[in-house]
């Protein structure tokens, strides 16, 4: 057989050649922007020569600081098709993390939305390698500083000739894109996606027991394009020929539901927090075209999925994965063995994270002994993953390989059981993090800030389930002998030190932080102690 490389130029040329008539819609602050794949492809070609003209290195990192929109999709192709590496920056990171990441990746150029420029610009003097900032004017009224490093996206395209002929990337294992994750302790770590991994991963969303993307679909990725390539949906759509709708900066539940209804979207995907926000107004919109609501990034609760089923007739399609797994690793599509089950039992299956998708291998491992555990739904252990779109290391070897086993599997830090069909049910996490609204809060960083308070002896932060944000942090605090302290004082102390959304929802005073046999904080014991804890002001 021919040894043809699996590279993103194939996805681009296929879309350009076969699906030029299909539409891409972007919601903006002003009028909706409509374009076709043919027009989009022409702009990708201009962007390709623009990157050359600007002197971006042959394998240079091309960063984006953007919402979900058609211009972002142009970069999704122009960077990798010219051999460069698309680096999507998470717009919700703290300033220090952001400048750290840009420097670590040695980004040479950042494409930034005008609405996001005020977040980025104050940091630019700390970004040593960036030569150009290209502003995509999304209609926001943010000031554009007068600086020679700033260029206008539309002007740049207008002044660039379209690249002629076919894009060529010979090595399928070369880097196509990268994304940093803060889902580990320490500094954010870079995960590099290759052309091969990106192409193979995109195919998964076209499989029947996956999202089953087809040419007939109208797909709206709500999951950010800066988060693990929006779960591979944009590349999947280009491969399948689906029409696309991008929500732009307005992520309110009403705006999202309006778009889903207006464009008769058939497939969409986002974190549970998005769907919880949308739930109360679902019935106000005609969502009859919708066939799949993909939900992942955090556990999709049974009650949420059932509420969707009751109101729309379609439950959610639950998926699990992580930045390191590209991200799709499991999907909870119902199988024939579930047919005899009652509706309620099927809902329990859907609340599971699901079965490994083709080409992904999973195993459950006892964290103490390293032994592989049986899939009997009783034994729980860490999930380890292997496959052609699972990371084998972090960029520049960060983390020293601690996250990978000797035989090359990824330690996910998620603890689960699996039934005999391999339907995974996540029960816990070994990583010391809280996932709030789809983004990570480091409990270790929060603890260090709290413990710097002169009256505090020790403190541990744990995640408590939350109806809207899925998880929120609470601080368990031990006050030094002879001292007194109130929750308000602890929170006031933290306020200037951490991002607002990191502030614990509650402070609980305890006698002592429980310890493991080796003297570490036993978060598990604490979590057991606070099981069923009701957060102040929580709805449920
Ligand atoms: P990230 O790399 O930021 O996408 O985060 C990946 C992590 O999010 C996983 O390791 C899990 O801890 C969590 N996660 C993702 N999807 C799910 C899910 N369906 N259910 C529970 N946790 C999830």
Coordinates of C-alpha atoms and ligand atoms in Angstrom, one line a residue:
X1 CA 0.0 0.0 0.0
X2 CA 1.1 3.6 -0.5
X3 CA 2.8 5.1 2.4
X4 CA 1.0 8.4 2.4
X5 CA 1.5 10.7 5.4
X6 CA -1.6 11.5 7.6
X7 CA -1.3 15.3 7.5
X8 CA -3.7 18.2 8.0
X9 CA -3.2 19.5 4.4
X10 CA -5.3 16.5 3.4
X11 CA -8.2 17.8 5.6
X12 CA -7.8 21.3 4.1
X13 CA -7.7 20.1 0.5
X14 CA -10.6 17.8 1.0
X15 CA -12.7 20.6 2.5
X16 CA -11.7 23.1 -0.2
X17 CA -12.3 20.7 -3.1
X18 CA -15.5 18.9 -2.0
X19 CA -17.3 21.2 0.4
X20 CA -16.6 24.7 -0.9
X21 CA -20.4 25.4 -0.9
X22 CA -20.9 24.7 2.8
X23 CA -21.4 27.6 5.2
X24 CA -19.5 28.9 8.2
X25 CA -21.4 31.3 10.4
X26 CA -19.8 33.4 13.2
X27 CA -21.8 35.4 15.7
X28 CA -20.1 38.7 16.4
X29 CA -20.9 41.8 18.5
X30 CA -22.5 43.3 15.4
X31 CA -24.0 41.5 12.4
X32 CA -23.6 37.8 11.9
X33 CA -20.6 36.9 9.7
X34 CA -21.4 34.4 7.0
X35 CA -18.8 32.8 4.8
X36 CA -18.4 29.6 2.7
X37 CA -15.7 27.0 3.0
X38 CA -14.5 28.1 -0.5
X39 CA -14.0 31.7 0.8
X40 CA -12.5 30.5 4.0
X41 CA -10.0 28.3 2.1
X42 CA -9.0 31.3 0.0
X43 CA -8.3 33.3 3.2
X44 CA -6.3 30.3 4.6
X45 CA -4.1 30.5 1.4
X46 CA -3.5 34.2 1.9
X47 CA -2.7 33.7 5.6
X48 CA -0.2 31.0 4.6
X49 CA 1.9 33.5 2.5
X50 CA 1.4 36.2 5.2
X51 CA 3.1 34.0 7.7
X52 CA 6.1 33.7 5.3
X53 CA 6.1 37.4 4.6
X54 CA 6.2 38.2 8.3
X55 CA 9.3 36.0 8.6
X56 CA 7.8 33.4 10.9
X57 CA 10.2 30.5 11.1
X58 CA 9.5 27.3 9.1
X59 CA 8.4 25.5 12.3
X60 CA 7.6 28.6 14.3
X61 CA 4.8 28.7 16.9
X62 CA 1.8 30.7 15.8
X63 CA -0.3 31.6 18.8
X64 CA -4.0 32.5 19.0
X65 CA -5.8 34.4 21.8
X66 CA -9.3 34.1 20.5
X67 CA -12.9 33.2 20.8
X68 CA -14.5 30.6 18.6
X69 CA -14.9 32.0 15.1
X70 CA -14.1 31.5 11.4
X71 CA -10.8 33.5 11.5
X72 CA -9.6 31.2 14.3
X73 CA -10.4 28.3 12.0
X74 CA -8.3 30.0 9.3
X75 CA -5.3 29.8 11.7
X76 CA -6.2 26.2 12.6
X77 CA -5.2 25.4 9.0
X78 CA -2.8 28.0 7.9
X79 CA -0.3 27.4 10.7
X80 CA 0.0 23.5 10.4
X81 CA -0.4 23.4 6.6
X82 CA 2.7 25.6 6.3
X83 CA 4.7 23.4 8.7
X84 CA 4.2 25.8 11.6
X85 CA 2.6 25.0 14.9
X86 CA -0.7 26.4 16.0
X87 CA -0.5 27.3 19.7
X88 CA -3.9 28.1 21.2
X89 CA -3.7 30.2 24.3
X90 CA -6.3 29.8 27.0
X91 CA -7.9 33.3 27.5
X92 CA -8.8 32.4 31.1
X93 CA -5.3 31.9 32.4
X94 CA -3.7 34.3 34.9
X95 CA -1.3 36.8 33.5
X96 CA 1.8 35.1 34.9
X97 CA 0.8 31.8 33.5
X98 CA 0.1 33.3 30.1
X99 CA 3.4 35.0 29.8
X100 CA 5.2 31.9 31.1
X101 CA 3.5 29.8 28.4
X102 CA 4.2 32.2 25.5
X103 CA 7.9 32.3 26.5
X104 CA 8.1 28.6 27.0
X105 CA 6.6 27.9 23.6
X106 CA 8.7 30.7 22.1
X107 CA 5.7 32.0 20.2
X108 CA 6.7 34.3 17.3
X109 CA 3.3 35.8 16.6
X110 CA 0.0 36.1 18.4
X111 CA -3.3 36.5 16.6
X112 CA -5.6 38.2 19.1
X113 CA -9.2 39.3 19.0
X114 CA -9.8 43.0 19.6
X115 CA -12.1 42.2 22.5
X116 CA -9.3 40.3 24.2
X117 CA -6.5 42.7 23.5
X118 CA -6.9 44.5 26.9
X119 CA -6.1 41.2 28.6
X120 CA -3.1 40.5 26.6
X121 CA -1.5 43.8 25.9
X122 CA -0.3 44.6 29.5
X123 CA 1.8 41.4 29.3
X124 CA 3.4 41.9 26.0
X125 CA 6.6 43.4 27.3
X126 CA 7.2 40.1 29.2
X127 CA 6.8 38.1 26.0
X128 CA 10.3 38.0 24.7
X129 CA 10.0 36.0 21.5
X130 CA 6.8 37.6 20.0
X131 CA 7.5 39.8 17.0
X132 CA 4.0 40.6 15.9
X133 CA 0.5 40.9 17.4
X134 CA -2.2 40.7 14.7
X135 CA -5.5 42.1 15.8
X136 CA -8.7 40.5 14.5
X137 CA -11.3 43.3 14.8
X138 CA -14.3 41.6 16.2
X139 CA -16.3 44.8 16.6
X140 CA -15.3 45.4 20.3
X141 CA -14.5 49.0 21.2
X142 CA -11.2 48.1 23.0
X143 CA -8.4 50.6 22.2
X144 CA -5.7 49.4 19.8
X145 CA -2.4 50.8 21.0
X146 CA -0.2 52.6 18.5
X147 CA 2.7 50.2 18.4
X148 CA 4.7 49.0 15.4
X149 CA 4.3 45.4 16.6
X150 CA 0.5 45.6 16.0
X151 CA -0.9 44.6 12.6
X152 CA -4.5 44.4 11.4
X153 CA -5.7 40.9 10.4
X154 CA -7.8 42.0 7.5
X155 CA -5.2 44.3 6.1
X156 CA -2.6 41.5 6.4
X157 CA -4.8 39.2 4.4
X158 CA -5.6 41.8 1.8
X159 CA -1.9 42.5 1.2
X160 CA -1.0 38.8 0.9
X161 CA -1.2 36.7 -2.3
X162 CA -3.0 33.4 -2.0
X163 CA -0.6 30.4 -1.7
X164 CA -0.8 28.4 -5.0
X165 CA -1.0 24.6 -5.3
X166 CA -1.1 22.0 -2.6
X167 CA 0.3 22.4 0.8
X168 CA 3.0 19.8 1.6
X169 CA 3.9 18.4 4.9
X170 CA 6.0 15.3 4.5
X171 CA 6.5 14.1 8.1
X172 CA 3.2 13.1 9.7
X173 CA 4.9 13.0 13.0
X174 CA 5.9 16.7 12.9
X175 CA 4.1 19.1 15.2
X176 CA 0.8 20.6 14.0
X177 CA -0.6 22.2 17.1
X178 CA 0.0 22.6 20.8
X179 CA -2.0 23.4 23.9
X180 CA -0.8 23.9 27.5
X181 CA -2.7 22.2 30.3
X182 CA -2.9 23.5 33.9
X183 CA -4.5 20.2 34.8
X184 CA -1.3 19.1 36.6
X185 CA 0.6 20.5 39.5
X186 CA 3.4 23.0 38.9
X187 CA 3.7 25.2 35.8
X188 CA 1.3 24.6 32.9
X189 CA 2.7 21.9 30.6
X190 CA 2.7 21.8 26.8
X191 CA 1.0 19.0 24.9
X192 CA 2.1 18.8 21.2
X193 CA -0.3 17.3 18.7
X194 CA 1.2 15.9 15.6
X195 CA -0.3 15.9 12.1
X196 CA -0.9 12.2 12.4
X197 CA -2.5 12.4 15.8
X198 CA -4.7 15.3 14.7
X199 CA -6.0 13.5 11.6
X200 CA -6.6 10.2 13.3
X201 CA -8.4 11.9 16.2
X202 CA -10.6 13.9 13.8
X203 CA -11.8 10.7 12.2
X204 CA -13.1 9.5 15.6
X205 CA -15.8 12.2 15.6
X206 CA -17.0 10.7 12.3
X207 CA -17.5 7.2 13.6
X208 CA -21.1 5.9 14.2
X209 CA -20.5 5.2 17.8
X210 CA -18.7 8.5 18.2
X211 CA -20.3 11.8 17.3
X212 CA -21.2 10.4 13.8
X213 CA -20.5 13.8 12.1
X214 CA -21.7 13.9 8.6
X215 CA -22.0 16.2 5.6
X216 CA -25.6 16.9 6.6
X217 CA -24.7 18.2 10.1
X218 CA -24.6 21.8 11.3
X219 CA -22.2 21.8 14.1
X220 CA -21.6 24.4 16.8
X221 CA -18.5 23.9 18.9
X222 CA -19.2 25.8 22.2
X223 CA -16.1 24.2 23.8
X224 CA -13.4 26.8 23.4
X225 CA -11.1 26.4 20.4
X226 CA -8.3 27.1 22.8
X227 CA -9.1 24.0 24.8
X228 CA -7.7 20.9 23.2
X229 CA -8.7 22.0 19.6
X230 CA -12.4 22.3 20.6
X231 CA -12.4 18.5 21.2
X232 CA -11.4 18.0 17.5
X233 CA -14.8 19.2 16.3
X234 CA -13.5 21.8 13.8
X235 CA -11.1 19.4 12.1
X236 CA -13.8 16.7 12.2
X237 CA -16.3 19.1 10.5
X238 CA -13.8 20.0 7.7
X239 CA -13.2 16.3 7.1
X240 CA -16.9 15.4 7.0
X241 CA -18.0 18.5 5.2
X242 CA -20.4 19.7 8.0
X243 CA -21.5 23.3 8.1
X244 CA -20.3 25.2 11.2
X245 CA -21.6 27.8 13.5
X246 CA -19.2 29.6 15.9
X247 CA -20.6 31.5 18.9
X248 CA -17.9 34.2 19.0
X249 CA -17.5 36.1 22.3
X250 CA -21.1 36.1 23.6
X251 CA -21.3 32.9 25.6
X252 CA -24.5 33.6 27.6
X253 CA -27.0 30.7 27.6
X254 CA -29.6 32.8 25.7
X255 CA -27.1 33.8 23.0
X256 CA -26.1 30.2 22.6
X257 CA -29.7 28.9 22.5
X258 CA -30.6 31.5 19.9
X259 CA -27.8 30.4 17.6
X260 CA -28.7 26.7 18.0
X261 CA -32.3 27.5 17.1
X262 CA -31.7 30.0 14.3
X263 CA -29.2 27.9 12.4
X264 CA -30.9 24.6 13.1
X265 CA -27.8 23.2 14.6
X266 CA -27.7 19.4 14.7
X267 CA -24.6 18.7 16.8
X268 CA -23.1 20.8 19.6
X269 CA -20.6 20.3 22.4
X270 CA -19.7 22.0 25.7
X271 CA -18.9 21.6 29.3
X272 CA -21.7 20.8 31.8
X273 CA -21.7 24.4 33.2
X274 CA -22.9 25.6 29.7
X275 CA -25.7 23.1 29.7
X276 CA -26.7 23.9 33.2
X277 CA -27.0 27.5 32.4
X278 CA -29.1 26.7 29.3
X279 CA -31.5 24.3 31.0
X280 CA -34.0 26.7 32.5
X281 CA -34.7 28.3 29.1
X282 CA -34.5 25.3 26.8
X283 CA -38.2 25.3 26.1
X284 CA -38.3 28.8 24.9
X285 CA -36.4 27.8 21.7
X286 CA -37.1 25.5 18.8
X287 CA -34.2 23.1 19.1
X288 CA -35.9 20.4 17.0
X289 CA -33.0 20.0 14.7
X290 CA -30.6 19.1 17.5
X291 CA -29.6 15.4 17.5
X292 CA -26.5 15.4 19.7
X293 CA -25.4 17.4 22.7
X294 CA -21.9 16.4 23.5
X295 CA -20.9 17.0 27.1
X296 CA -17.5 16.5 28.7
X297 CA -14.6 18.2 30.4
X298 CA -16.3 17.4 33.8
X299 CA -18.8 14.7 34.7
X300 CA -22.1 15.1 33.0
X301 CA -24.6 14.5 35.9
X302 CA -27.4 12.1 35.3
X303 CA -30.0 14.7 36.4
X304 CA -28.7 17.2 33.7
X305 CA -28.7 14.6 31.0
X306 CA -32.2 13.4 32.0
X307 CA -33.5 16.9 32.0
X308 CA -32.3 17.3 28.4
X309 CA -34.0 14.0 27.5
X310 CA -37.2 15.1 29.1
X311 CA -37.3 18.5 27.5
X312 CA -35.7 17.9 24.1
X313 CA -36.1 14.1 23.7
X314 CA -32.3 13.7 23.5
X315 CA -30.0 12.9 26.4
X316 CA -26.5 14.2 26.4
X317 CA -23.7 12.3 24.8
X318 CA -21.1 12.0 27.6
X319 CA -17.4 11.9 26.7
X320 CA -14.2 11.9 28.7
X321 CA -10.7 12.9 27.9
X322 CA -8.0 15.4 28.6
X323 CA -5.7 17.8 26.9
X324 CA -3.1 15.0 26.9
X325 CA -5.5 12.7 25.0
X326 CA -6.3 15.1 22.2
X327 CA -8.9 15.0 24.0
X328 CA -11.4 12.2 23.1
X329 CA -10.7 9.0 24.9
X330 CA -14.1 7.5 25.8
X331 CA -17.7 8.1 24.7
X332 CA -20.8 6.9 26.4
X333 CA -22.9 6.1 23.3
X334 CA -25.5 3.4 24.2
X335 CA -24.8 -0.1 22.9
X336 CA -26.9 -3.1 22.2
X337 CA -26.2 -4.6 25.6
X338 CA -28.1 -1.6 27.1
X339 CA -31.3 -2.1 25.1
X340 CA -33.0 -4.4 27.6
X341 CA -32.3 -1.9 30.5
X342 CA -35.0 0.4 31.9
X343 CA -34.9 4.0 31.0
X344 CA -33.5 4.8 34.4
X345 CA -30.7 2.2 34.1
X346 CA -29.8 3.6 30.7
X347 CA -29.5 7.0 32.2
X348 CA -27.0 5.5 34.7
X349 CA -25.0 4.2 31.7
X350 CA -25.1 7.6 30.1
X351 CA -23.8 9.2 33.3
X352 CA -20.7 7.0 32.9
X353 CA -17.8 8.4 30.9
X354 CA -18.1 5.5 28.5
X355 CA -16.1 3.1 26.4
X356 CA -12.7 3.7 24.9
X357 CA -13.0 4.9 21.3
X358 CA -11.3 2.8 18.6
X359 CA -7.4 3.0 18.7
X360 CA -7.4 4.1 22.4
X361 CA -6.4 1.6 25.0
X362 CA -7.3 1.9 28.6
X363 CA -6.3 0.0 31.7
X364 CA -7.1 0.4 35.4
X365 CA -4.1 0.3 37.7
X366 CA -3.9 0.0 41.5
X367 CA -1.9 3.1 42.5
X368 CA -0.3 1.3 45.4
X369 CA 0.8 -2.0 43.8
X370 CA 0.9 -1.0 40.1
X371 CA -1.2 -4.1 39.4
X372 CA -3.8 -4.0 36.6
X373 CA -7.3 -4.3 38.0
X374 CA -10.2 -6.3 36.6
X375 CA -13.2 -4.6 34.9
X376 CA -15.8 -5.8 37.3
X377 CA -17.3 -2.4 38.2
X378 CA -16.0 -3.0 41.8
X379 CA -12.2 -2.4 41.7
X380 CA -11.2 1.2 41.3
X381 CA -7.9 2.4 40.1
X382 CA -6.1 5.0 38.1
X383 CA -7.0 5.0 34.4
X384 CA -3.9 4.8 32.2
X385 CA -4.2 5.4 28.5
X386 CA -2.3 4.6 25.3
X387 CA -2.9 5.3 21.7
X388 CA -1.8 7.3 18.6
X389 CA -3.3 10.5 20.0
X390 CA -2.3 10.1 23.6
X391 CA 0.7 12.2 24.6
X392 CA 4.0 10.4 25.4
X393 CA 5.7 13.4 27.1
X394 CA 5.2 17.1 27.8
X395 CA 6.8 19.7 25.6
X396 CA 10.5 20.1 26.4
X397 CA 10.3 17.1 28.8
X398 CA 8.6 19.2 31.5
X399 CA 7.4 17.2 34.5
X400 CA 10.3 14.7 34.1
X401 CA 8.1 11.9 32.8
X402 CA 6.3 11.5 36.1
X403 CA 3.0 11.4 34.3
X404 CA 4.1 8.5 32.1
X405 CA 4.7 4.9 33.0
X406 CA 7.8 3.0 32.1
X407 CA 6.0 1.1 29.4
X408 CA 4.8 4.3 27.8
X409 CA 1.2 4.8 29.1
X410 CA -0.2 8.1 30.2
X411 CA -1.2 8.3 33.9
X412 CA -4.4 10.3 33.7
X413 CA -4.8 11.1 37.4
X414 CA -8.4 10.0 37.1
X415 CA -9.7 7.2 39.3
X416 CA -12.4 4.9 37.9
X417 CA -14.1 1.5 37.8
X418 CA -15.1 -0.1 34.5
X419 CA -17.8 -2.7 33.8
X420 CA -17.1 -5.8 31.8
X421 CA -17.8 -3.9 28.6
X422 CA -15.2 -1.3 29.6
X423 CA -17.7 1.4 30.3
X424 CA -15.7 3.6 32.6
X425 CA -17.2 5.3 35.7
X426 CA -15.0 8.0 37.1
X427 CA -15.0 8.1 40.9
X428 CA -12.2 10.3 42.0
X429 CA -9.0 12.1 41.0
X430 CA -5.4 11.7 42.2
X431 CA -4.5 15.1 40.8
X432 CA -4.9 17.8 43.4
X433 CA -7.1 20.1 41.4
X434 CA -10.6 21.5 41.4
X435 CA -12.4 21.8 38.0
X436 CA -14.7 24.7 38.1
X437 CA -16.8 25.6 35.0
X438 CA -14.3 23.6 32.8
X439 CA -11.2 25.3 34.0
X440 CA -8.7 24.2 36.7
X441 CA -8.1 25.6 40.1
X442 CA -4.9 24.4 41.8
X443 CA -5.6 23.4 45.4
X444 CA -1.9 23.3 46.1
X445 CA -1.5 27.0 45.0
X446 CA -4.6 28.0 47.0
X447 CA -3.3 26.1 50.1
X448 CA 0.1 27.8 49.9
X449 CA -1.6 31.2 49.8
X450 CA -3.8 30.4 52.7
X451 CA -1.0 29.0 54.8
X452 CA 1.0 32.2 54.3
X453 CA -1.5 33.8 56.7
X454 CA 0.3 34.4 60.0
X455 CA -2.5 33.0 62.1
X456 CA -3.0 29.8 60.1
X457 CA -1.1 26.6 61.0
X458 CA -2.2 24.5 58.0
X459 CA -4.9 24.3 55.3
X460 CA -6.2 21.9 52.7
X461 CA -8.4 22.7 49.8
X462 CA -10.9 20.2 48.5
X463 CA -13.5 20.1 45.7
X464 CA -17.2 20.1 46.6
X465 CA -19.8 19.2 43.9
X466 CA -21.6 22.2 42.7
X467 CA -24.8 22.4 40.7
X468 CA -23.7 25.1 38.3
X469 CA -19.8 24.9 38.2
X470 CA -19.6 21.2 38.8
X471 CA -16.9 21.7 41.4
X472 CA -16.0 24.5 43.7
X473 CA -13.2 24.7 46.2
X474 CA -13.6 24.9 50.0
X475 CA -10.8 25.6 52.4
X476 CA -10.3 23.5 55.5
X477 CA -8.3 25.6 57.8
X478 CA -6.4 24.9 61.1
X479 CA -5.8 28.0 63.2
X480 CA -2.6 28.4 65.2
X481 CA -3.0 27.7 68.9
X482 CA -4.3 30.8 70.8
X483 CA -5.4 32.6 67.6
X484 CA -8.8 33.3 66.4
X485 CA -9.9 33.9 62.8
X486 CA -13.2 34.2 60.8
X487 CA -14.0 32.9 57.3
X488 CA -14.4 36.5 56.2
X489 CA -10.9 37.3 57.4
X490 CA -9.4 34.3 55.4
X491 CA -11.3 35.3 52.3
X492 CA -10.3 39.0 52.6
X493 CA -6.7 37.9 52.9
X494 CA -6.9 35.8 49.8
X495 CA -8.8 38.3 47.6
X496 CA -5.8 40.3 46.4
X497 CA -3.7 37.1 46.1
X498 CA -5.8 34.9 43.7
X499 CA -8.1 35.3 40.8
X500 CA -11.7 36.0 41.8
X501 CA -13.0 32.7 40.5
X502 CA -10.4 30.8 42.6
X503 CA -11.8 32.2 46.0
X504 CA -13.1 29.2 48.0
X505 CA -16.8 29.1 48.4
X506 CA -16.5 28.4 52.1
X507 CA -13.9 28.2 54.9
X508 CA -14.3 25.4 57.4
X509 CA -12.2 25.4 60.6
X510 CA -10.9 22.0 61.6
X511 CA -8.7 20.7 64.4
X512 CA -6.1 19.1 62.1
X513 CA -5.6 18.2 58.5
X514 CA -5.8 14.4 58.3
X515 CA -2.5 12.8 57.1
X516 CA -1.6 9.6 55.3
X517 CA 0.9 7.1 56.6
X518 CA 3.7 9.0 55.0
X519 CA 2.6 12.3 56.5
X520 CA 1.0 13.8 53.4
X521 CA -2.4 15.6 53.5
X522 CA -5.0 12.9 53.1
X523 CA -7.5 14.7 50.8
X524 CA -9.4 11.5 50.5
X525 CA -10.2 11.4 54.3
X526 CA -11.1 15.1 54.1
X527 CA -13.4 14.5 51.1
X528 CA -15.1 11.6 53.0
X529 CA -15.5 13.9 56.0
X530 CA -17.2 16.6 53.9
X531 CA -19.2 14.2 51.7
X532 CA -22.7 15.6 51.3
X533 CA -21.4 19.1 52.3
X534 CA -23.8 21.9 51.3
X535 CA -22.1 25.0 50.0
X536 CA -23.5 28.2 51.3
X537 CA -26.0 29.6 48.7
X538 CA -25.8 26.4 46.6
X539 CA -29.1 25.6 44.9
X540 CA -28.9 21.9 45.7
Ligands
LIG1 P1 -8.4 19.1 30.5 O1 -7.0 18.6 30.2 O2 -8.4 20.5 31.1 O3 -9.3 18.9 29.4 O4 -8.9 18.2 31.7 C1 -9.0 16.8 31.7 C2 -9.6 16.3 33.0 O5 -11.0 16.8 33.1 C3 -9.7 14.8 33.1 O6 -8.5 14.2 33.4 C4 -10.8 14.7 34.2 O7 -10.3 14.9 35.5 C5 -11.7 15.8 33.8 N1 -12.8 15.3 32.9 C6 -12.8 15.4 31.6 N2 -14.0 14.9 31.1 C7 -14.6 14.4 32.2 C8 -15.8 13.6 32.3 N3 -16.6 13.3 31.3 N4 -16.2 13.3 33.6 C9 -15.4 13.6 34.6 N5 -14.3 14.3 34.5 C10 -13.9 14.7 33.3

